[in-house]
JSON list of C-alpha atoms in Angstrom, two decimals:
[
{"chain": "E", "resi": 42, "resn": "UNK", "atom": "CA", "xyz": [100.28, 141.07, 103.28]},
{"chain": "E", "resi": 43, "resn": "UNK", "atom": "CA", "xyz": [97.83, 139.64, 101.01]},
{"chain": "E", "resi": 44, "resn": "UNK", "atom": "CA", "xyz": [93.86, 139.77, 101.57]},
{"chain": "E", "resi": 45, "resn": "UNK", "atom": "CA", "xyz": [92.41, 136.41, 99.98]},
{"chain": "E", "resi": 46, "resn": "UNK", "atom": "CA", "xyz": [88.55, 136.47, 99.85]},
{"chain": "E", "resi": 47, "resn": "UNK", "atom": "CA", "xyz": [86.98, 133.87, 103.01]},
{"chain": "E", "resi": 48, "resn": "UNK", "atom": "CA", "xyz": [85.57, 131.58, 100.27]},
{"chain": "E", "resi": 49, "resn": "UNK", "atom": "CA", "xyz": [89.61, 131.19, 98.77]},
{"chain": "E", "resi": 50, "resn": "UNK", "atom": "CA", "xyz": [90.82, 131.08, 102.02]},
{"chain": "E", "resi": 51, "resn": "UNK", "atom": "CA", "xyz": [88.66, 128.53, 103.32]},
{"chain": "E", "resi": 52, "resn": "UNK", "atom": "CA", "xyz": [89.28, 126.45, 100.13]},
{"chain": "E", "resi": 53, "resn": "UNK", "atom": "CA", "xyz": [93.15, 126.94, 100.69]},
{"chain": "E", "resi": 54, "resn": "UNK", "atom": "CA", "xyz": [93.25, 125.97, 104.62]},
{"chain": "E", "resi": 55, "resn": "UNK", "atom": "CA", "xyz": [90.92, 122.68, 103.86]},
{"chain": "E", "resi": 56, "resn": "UNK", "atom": "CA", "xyz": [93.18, 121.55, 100.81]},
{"chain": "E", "resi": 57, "resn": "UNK", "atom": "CA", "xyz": [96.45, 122.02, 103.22]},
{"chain": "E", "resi": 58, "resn": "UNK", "atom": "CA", "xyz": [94.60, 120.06, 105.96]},
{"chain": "E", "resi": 59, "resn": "UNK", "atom": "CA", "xyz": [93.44, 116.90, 103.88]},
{"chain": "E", "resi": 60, "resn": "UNK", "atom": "CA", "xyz": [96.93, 117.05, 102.01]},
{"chain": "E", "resi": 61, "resn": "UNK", "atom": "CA", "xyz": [98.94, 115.01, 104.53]},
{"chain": "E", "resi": 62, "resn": "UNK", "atom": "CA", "xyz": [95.86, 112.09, 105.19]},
{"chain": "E", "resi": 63, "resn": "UNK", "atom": "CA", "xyz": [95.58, 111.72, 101.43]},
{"chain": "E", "resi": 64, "resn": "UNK", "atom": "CA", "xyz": [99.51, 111.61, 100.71]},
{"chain": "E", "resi": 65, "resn": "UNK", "atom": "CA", "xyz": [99.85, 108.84, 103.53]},
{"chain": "E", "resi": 66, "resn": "UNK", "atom": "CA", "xyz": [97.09, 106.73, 102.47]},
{"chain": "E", "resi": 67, "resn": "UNK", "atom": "CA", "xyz": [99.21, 106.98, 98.61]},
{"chain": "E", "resi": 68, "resn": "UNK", "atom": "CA", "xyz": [102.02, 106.19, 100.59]},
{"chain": "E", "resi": 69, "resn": "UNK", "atom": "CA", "xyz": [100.74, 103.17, 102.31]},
{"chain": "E", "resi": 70, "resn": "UNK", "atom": "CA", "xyz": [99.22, 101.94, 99.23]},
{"chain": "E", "resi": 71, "resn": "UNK", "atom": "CA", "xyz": [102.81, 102.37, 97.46]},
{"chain": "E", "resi": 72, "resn": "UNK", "atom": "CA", "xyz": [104.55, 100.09, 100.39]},
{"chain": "E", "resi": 73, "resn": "UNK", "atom": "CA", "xyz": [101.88, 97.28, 99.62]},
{"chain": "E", "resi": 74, "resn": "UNK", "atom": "CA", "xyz": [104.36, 96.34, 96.58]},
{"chain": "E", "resi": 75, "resn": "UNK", "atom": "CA", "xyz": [108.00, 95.17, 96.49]},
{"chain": "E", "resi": 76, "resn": "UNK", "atom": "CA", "xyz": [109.70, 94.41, 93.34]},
{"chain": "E", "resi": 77, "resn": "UNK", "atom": "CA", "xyz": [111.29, 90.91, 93.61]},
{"chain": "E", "resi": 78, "resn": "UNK", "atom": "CA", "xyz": [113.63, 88.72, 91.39]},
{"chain": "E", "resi": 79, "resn": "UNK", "atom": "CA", "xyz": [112.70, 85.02, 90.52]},
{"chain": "E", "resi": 80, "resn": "UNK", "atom": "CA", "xyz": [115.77, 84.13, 93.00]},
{"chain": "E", "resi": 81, "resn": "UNK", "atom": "CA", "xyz": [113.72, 84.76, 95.59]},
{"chain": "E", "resi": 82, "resn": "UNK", "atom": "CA", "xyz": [111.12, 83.31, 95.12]},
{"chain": "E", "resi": 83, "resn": "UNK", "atom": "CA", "xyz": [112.94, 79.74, 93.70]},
{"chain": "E", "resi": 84, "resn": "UNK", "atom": "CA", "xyz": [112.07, 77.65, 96.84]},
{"chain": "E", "resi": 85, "resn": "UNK", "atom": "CA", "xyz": [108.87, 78.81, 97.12]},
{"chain": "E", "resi": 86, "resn": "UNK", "atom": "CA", "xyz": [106.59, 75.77, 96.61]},
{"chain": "E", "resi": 87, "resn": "UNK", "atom": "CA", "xyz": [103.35, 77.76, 96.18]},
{"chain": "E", "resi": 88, "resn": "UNK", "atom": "CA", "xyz": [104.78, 79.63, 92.98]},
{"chain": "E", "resi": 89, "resn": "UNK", "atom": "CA", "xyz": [106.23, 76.43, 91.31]},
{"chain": "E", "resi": 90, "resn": "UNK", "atom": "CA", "xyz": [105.98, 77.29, 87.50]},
{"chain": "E", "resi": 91, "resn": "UNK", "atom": "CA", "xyz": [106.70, 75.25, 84.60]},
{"chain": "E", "resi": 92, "resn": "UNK", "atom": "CA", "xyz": [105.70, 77.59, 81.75]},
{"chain": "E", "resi": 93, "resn": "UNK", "atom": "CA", "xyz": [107.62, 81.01, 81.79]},
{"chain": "E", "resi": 94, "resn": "UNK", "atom": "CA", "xyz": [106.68, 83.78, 79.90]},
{"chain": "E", "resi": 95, "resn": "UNK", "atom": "CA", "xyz": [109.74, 85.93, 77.54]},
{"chain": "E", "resi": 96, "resn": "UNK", "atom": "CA", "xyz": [109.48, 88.68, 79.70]},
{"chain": "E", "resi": 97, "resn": "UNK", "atom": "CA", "xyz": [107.31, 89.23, 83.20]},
{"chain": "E", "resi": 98, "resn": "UNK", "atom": "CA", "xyz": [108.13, 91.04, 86.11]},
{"chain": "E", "resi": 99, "resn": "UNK", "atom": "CA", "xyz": [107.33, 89.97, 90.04]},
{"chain": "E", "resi": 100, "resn": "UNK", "atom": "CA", "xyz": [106.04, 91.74, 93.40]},
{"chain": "E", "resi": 101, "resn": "UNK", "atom": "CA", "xyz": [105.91, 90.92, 96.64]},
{"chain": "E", "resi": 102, "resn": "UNK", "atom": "CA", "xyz": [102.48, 92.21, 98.24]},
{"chain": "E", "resi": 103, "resn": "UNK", "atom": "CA", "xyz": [102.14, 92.91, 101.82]},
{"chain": "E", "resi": 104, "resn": "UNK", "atom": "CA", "xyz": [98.81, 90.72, 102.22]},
{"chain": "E", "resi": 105, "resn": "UNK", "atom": "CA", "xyz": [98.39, 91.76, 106.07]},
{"chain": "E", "resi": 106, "resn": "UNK", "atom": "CA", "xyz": [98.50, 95.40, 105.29]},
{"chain": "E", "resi": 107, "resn": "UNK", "atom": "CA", "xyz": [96.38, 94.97, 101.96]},
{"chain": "E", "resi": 108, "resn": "UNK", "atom": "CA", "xyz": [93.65, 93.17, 103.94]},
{"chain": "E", "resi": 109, "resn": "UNK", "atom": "CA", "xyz": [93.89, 95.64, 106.68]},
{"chain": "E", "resi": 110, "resn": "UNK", "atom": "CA", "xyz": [93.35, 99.06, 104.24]},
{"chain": "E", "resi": 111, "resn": "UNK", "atom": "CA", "xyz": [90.78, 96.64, 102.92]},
{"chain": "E", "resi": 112, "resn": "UNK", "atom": "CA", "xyz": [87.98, 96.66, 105.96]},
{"chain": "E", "resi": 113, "resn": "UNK", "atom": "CA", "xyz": [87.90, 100.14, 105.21]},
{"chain": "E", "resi": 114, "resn": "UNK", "atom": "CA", "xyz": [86.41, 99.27, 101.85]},
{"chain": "E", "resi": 115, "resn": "UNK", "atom": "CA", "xyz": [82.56, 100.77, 101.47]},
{"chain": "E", "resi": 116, "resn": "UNK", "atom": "CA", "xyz": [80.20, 98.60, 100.02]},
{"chain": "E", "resi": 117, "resn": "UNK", "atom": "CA", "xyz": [79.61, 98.98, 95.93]},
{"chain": "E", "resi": 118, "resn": "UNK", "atom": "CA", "xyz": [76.57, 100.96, 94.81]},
{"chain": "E", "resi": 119, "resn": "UNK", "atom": "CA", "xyz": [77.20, 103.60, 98.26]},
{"chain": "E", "resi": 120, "resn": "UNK", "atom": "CA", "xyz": [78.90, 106.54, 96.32]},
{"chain": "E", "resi": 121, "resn": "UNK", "atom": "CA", "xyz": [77.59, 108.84, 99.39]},
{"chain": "E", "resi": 122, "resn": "UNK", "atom": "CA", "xyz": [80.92, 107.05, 101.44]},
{"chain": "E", "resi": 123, "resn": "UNK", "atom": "CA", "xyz": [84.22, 107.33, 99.82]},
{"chain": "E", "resi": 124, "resn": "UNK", "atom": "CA", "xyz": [86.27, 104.64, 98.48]},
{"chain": "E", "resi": 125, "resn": "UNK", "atom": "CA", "xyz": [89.90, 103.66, 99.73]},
{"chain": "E", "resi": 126, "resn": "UNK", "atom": "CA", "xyz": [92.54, 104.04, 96.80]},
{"chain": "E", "resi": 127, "resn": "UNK", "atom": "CA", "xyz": [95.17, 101.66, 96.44]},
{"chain": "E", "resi": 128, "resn": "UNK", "atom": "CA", "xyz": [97.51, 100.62, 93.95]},
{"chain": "E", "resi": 129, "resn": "UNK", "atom": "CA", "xyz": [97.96, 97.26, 92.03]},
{"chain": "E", "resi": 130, "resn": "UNK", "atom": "CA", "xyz": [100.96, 97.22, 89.48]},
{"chain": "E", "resi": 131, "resn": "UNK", "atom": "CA", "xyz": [99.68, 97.12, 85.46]},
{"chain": "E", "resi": 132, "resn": "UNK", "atom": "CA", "xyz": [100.92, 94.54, 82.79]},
{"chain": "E", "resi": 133, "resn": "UNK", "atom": "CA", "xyz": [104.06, 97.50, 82.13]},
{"chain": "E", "resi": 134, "resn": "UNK", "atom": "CA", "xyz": [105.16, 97.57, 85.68]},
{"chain": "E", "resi": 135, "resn": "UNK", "atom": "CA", "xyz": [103.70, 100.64, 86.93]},
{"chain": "E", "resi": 136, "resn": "UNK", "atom": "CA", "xyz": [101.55, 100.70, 89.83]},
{"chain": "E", "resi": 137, "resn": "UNK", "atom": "CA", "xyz": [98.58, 102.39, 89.27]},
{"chain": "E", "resi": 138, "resn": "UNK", "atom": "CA", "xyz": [95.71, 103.43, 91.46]},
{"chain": "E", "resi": 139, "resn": "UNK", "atom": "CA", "xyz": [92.27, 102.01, 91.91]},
{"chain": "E", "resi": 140, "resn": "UNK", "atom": "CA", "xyz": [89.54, 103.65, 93.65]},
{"chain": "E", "resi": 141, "resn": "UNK", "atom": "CA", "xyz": [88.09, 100.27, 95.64]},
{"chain": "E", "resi": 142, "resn": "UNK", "atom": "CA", "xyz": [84.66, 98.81, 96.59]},
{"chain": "E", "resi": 143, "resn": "UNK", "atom": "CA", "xyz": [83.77, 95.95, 98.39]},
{"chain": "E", "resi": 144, "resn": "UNK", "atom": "CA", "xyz": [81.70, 94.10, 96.11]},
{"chain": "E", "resi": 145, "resn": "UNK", "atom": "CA", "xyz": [80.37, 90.74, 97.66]},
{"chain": "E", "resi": 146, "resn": "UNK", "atom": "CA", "xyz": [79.12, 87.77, 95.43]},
{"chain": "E", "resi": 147, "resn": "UNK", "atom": "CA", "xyz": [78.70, 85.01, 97.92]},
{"chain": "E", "resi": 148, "resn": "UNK", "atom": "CA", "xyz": [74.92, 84.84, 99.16]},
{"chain": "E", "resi": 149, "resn": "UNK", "atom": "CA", "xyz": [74.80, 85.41, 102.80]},
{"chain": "E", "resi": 150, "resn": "UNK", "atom": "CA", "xyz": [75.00, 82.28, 104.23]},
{"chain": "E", "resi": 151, "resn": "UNK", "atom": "CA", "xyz": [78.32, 81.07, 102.35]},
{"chain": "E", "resi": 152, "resn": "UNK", "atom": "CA", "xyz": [79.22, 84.53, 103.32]},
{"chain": "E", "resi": 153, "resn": "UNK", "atom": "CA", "xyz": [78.90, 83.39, 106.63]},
{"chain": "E", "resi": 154, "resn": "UNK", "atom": "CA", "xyz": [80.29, 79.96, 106.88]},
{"chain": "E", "resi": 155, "resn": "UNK", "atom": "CA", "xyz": [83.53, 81.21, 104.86]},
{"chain": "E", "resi": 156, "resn": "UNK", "atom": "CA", "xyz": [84.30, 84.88, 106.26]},
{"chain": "E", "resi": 157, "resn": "UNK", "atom": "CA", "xyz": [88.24, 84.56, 104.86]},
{"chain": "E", "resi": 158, "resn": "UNK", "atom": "CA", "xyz": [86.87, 85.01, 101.04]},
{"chain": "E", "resi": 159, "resn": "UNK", "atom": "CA", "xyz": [86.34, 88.72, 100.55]},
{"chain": "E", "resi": 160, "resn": "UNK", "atom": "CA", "xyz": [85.53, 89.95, 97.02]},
{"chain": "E", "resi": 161, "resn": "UNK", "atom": "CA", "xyz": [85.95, 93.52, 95.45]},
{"chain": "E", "resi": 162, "resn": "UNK", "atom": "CA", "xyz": [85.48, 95.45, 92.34]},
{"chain": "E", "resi": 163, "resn": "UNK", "atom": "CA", "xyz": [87.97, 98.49, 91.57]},
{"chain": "E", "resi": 164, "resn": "UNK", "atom": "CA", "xyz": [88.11, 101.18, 89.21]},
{"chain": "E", "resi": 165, "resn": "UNK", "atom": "CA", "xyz": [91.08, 102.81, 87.49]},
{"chain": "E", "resi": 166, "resn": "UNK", "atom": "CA", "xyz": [92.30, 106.51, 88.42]},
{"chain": "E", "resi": 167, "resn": "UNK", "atom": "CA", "xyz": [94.74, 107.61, 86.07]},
{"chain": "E", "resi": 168, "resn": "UNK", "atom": "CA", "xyz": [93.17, 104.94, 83.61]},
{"chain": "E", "resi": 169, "resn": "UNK", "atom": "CA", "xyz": [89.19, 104.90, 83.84]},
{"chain": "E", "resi": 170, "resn": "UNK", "atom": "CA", "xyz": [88.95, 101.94, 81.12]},
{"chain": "E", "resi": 171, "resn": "UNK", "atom": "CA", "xyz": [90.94, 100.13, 83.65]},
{"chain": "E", "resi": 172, "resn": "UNK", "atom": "CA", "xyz": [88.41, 98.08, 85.99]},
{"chain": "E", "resi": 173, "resn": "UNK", "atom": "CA", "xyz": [89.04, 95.18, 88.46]},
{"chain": "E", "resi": 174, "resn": "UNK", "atom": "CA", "xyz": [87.55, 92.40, 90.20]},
{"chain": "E", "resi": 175, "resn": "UNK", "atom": "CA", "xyz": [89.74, 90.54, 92.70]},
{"chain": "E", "resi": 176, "resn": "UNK", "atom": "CA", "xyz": [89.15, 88.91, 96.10]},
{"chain": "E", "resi": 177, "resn": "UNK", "atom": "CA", "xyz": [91.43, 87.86, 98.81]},
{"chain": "E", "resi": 178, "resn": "UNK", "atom": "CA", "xyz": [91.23, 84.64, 100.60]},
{"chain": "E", "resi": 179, "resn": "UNK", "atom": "CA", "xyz": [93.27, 82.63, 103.14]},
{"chain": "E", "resi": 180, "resn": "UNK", "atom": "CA", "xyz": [95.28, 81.71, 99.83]},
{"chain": "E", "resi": 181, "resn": "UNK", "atom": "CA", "xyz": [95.91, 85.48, 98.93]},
{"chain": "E", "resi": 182, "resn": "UNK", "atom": "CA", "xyz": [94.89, 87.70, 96.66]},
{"chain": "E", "resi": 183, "resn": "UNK", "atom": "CA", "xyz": [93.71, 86.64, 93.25]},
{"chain": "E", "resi": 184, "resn": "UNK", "atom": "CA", "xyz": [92.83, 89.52, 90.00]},
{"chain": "E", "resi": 185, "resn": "UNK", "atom": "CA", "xyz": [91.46, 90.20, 86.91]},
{"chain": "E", "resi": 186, "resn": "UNK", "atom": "CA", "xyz": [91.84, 93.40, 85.15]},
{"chain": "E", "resi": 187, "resn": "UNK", "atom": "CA", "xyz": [90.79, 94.96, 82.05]},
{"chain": "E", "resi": 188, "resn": "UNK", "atom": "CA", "xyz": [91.70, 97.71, 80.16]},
{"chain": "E", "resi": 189, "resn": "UNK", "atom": "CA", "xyz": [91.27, 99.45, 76.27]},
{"chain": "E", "resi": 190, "resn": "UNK", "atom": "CA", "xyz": [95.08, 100.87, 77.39]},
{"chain": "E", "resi": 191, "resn": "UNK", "atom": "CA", "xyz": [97.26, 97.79, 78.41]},
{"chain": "E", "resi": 192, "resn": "UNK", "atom": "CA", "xyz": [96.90, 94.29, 78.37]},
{"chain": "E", "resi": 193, "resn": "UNK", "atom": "CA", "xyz": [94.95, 92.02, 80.99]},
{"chain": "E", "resi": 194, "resn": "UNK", "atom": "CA", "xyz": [96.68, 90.94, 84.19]}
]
């Protein structure tokens, strides 16, 4: 059998042990997406459209399990707590992960008198020129990305 020095085997047993909780919270950010076809969504009267675009692509997000990873979101400017990470598809498809902040811009008492608007500011993972603001409301989620990699969303 093989001796590993404490320091490497410390390292090794932590990794193993935070392996599963970060591979379900991927996971659960994954399921917050659906690919749908404009069928579905054809007597929906909230997505009426009358401009199409050549080419687009649609998802179906999961707004009661986004807003519930979302309480979990620590305050911008506190790097001492970590962020969630969850992923939001890109202009190509792919879904791509964000590490997320809440970020509010209401002053306190609008804040108050309209708890349903929560605002947040996210940051690309696998793209760091990727950064978000977006903020989810009784209405749903609304977004605005940038990027020097794809185009906006």
């Amino acid at each position: 059998m093989i001796s590993l020095p404490p320091r490497i085997y410390a390292l090794s047993v932590l990794c193993c042990m935070t392996l599963p909780v970060w591979s379900q919270q991927v996971l659960t950010s994954n399921t917050l997406w659906k690919p749908v076809t404009d069928v579905a969504l054809q007597n929906n009267q909230k997505v009426a459209r009358h401009i199409y675009p050549s080419s687009y692509l649609l998802y179906e997000l999961d707004l009661k399990s986004l807003k519930s990873q979302l309480v979990n979101a620590p305050p911008r400017g506190q790097n001492t707590i970590k962020p969630i990470i969850l992923s939001f598809p890109n202009s190509a498809g792919v879904l791509e992960p964000y590490e997320v902040y809440e970020s509010p811009i209401l002053d306190l008492v609008l804040a108050a008198k309209y708890p349903m608007i929560k605002t947040y500011v996210a940051q690309g993972i696998a793209d760091p020129t990727a950064y978000m603001r977006f903020s989810v409301t009784q209405f749903g989620l609304h977004t605005f990305t940038l990027s020097e990699l794809l185009y906006c969303v």
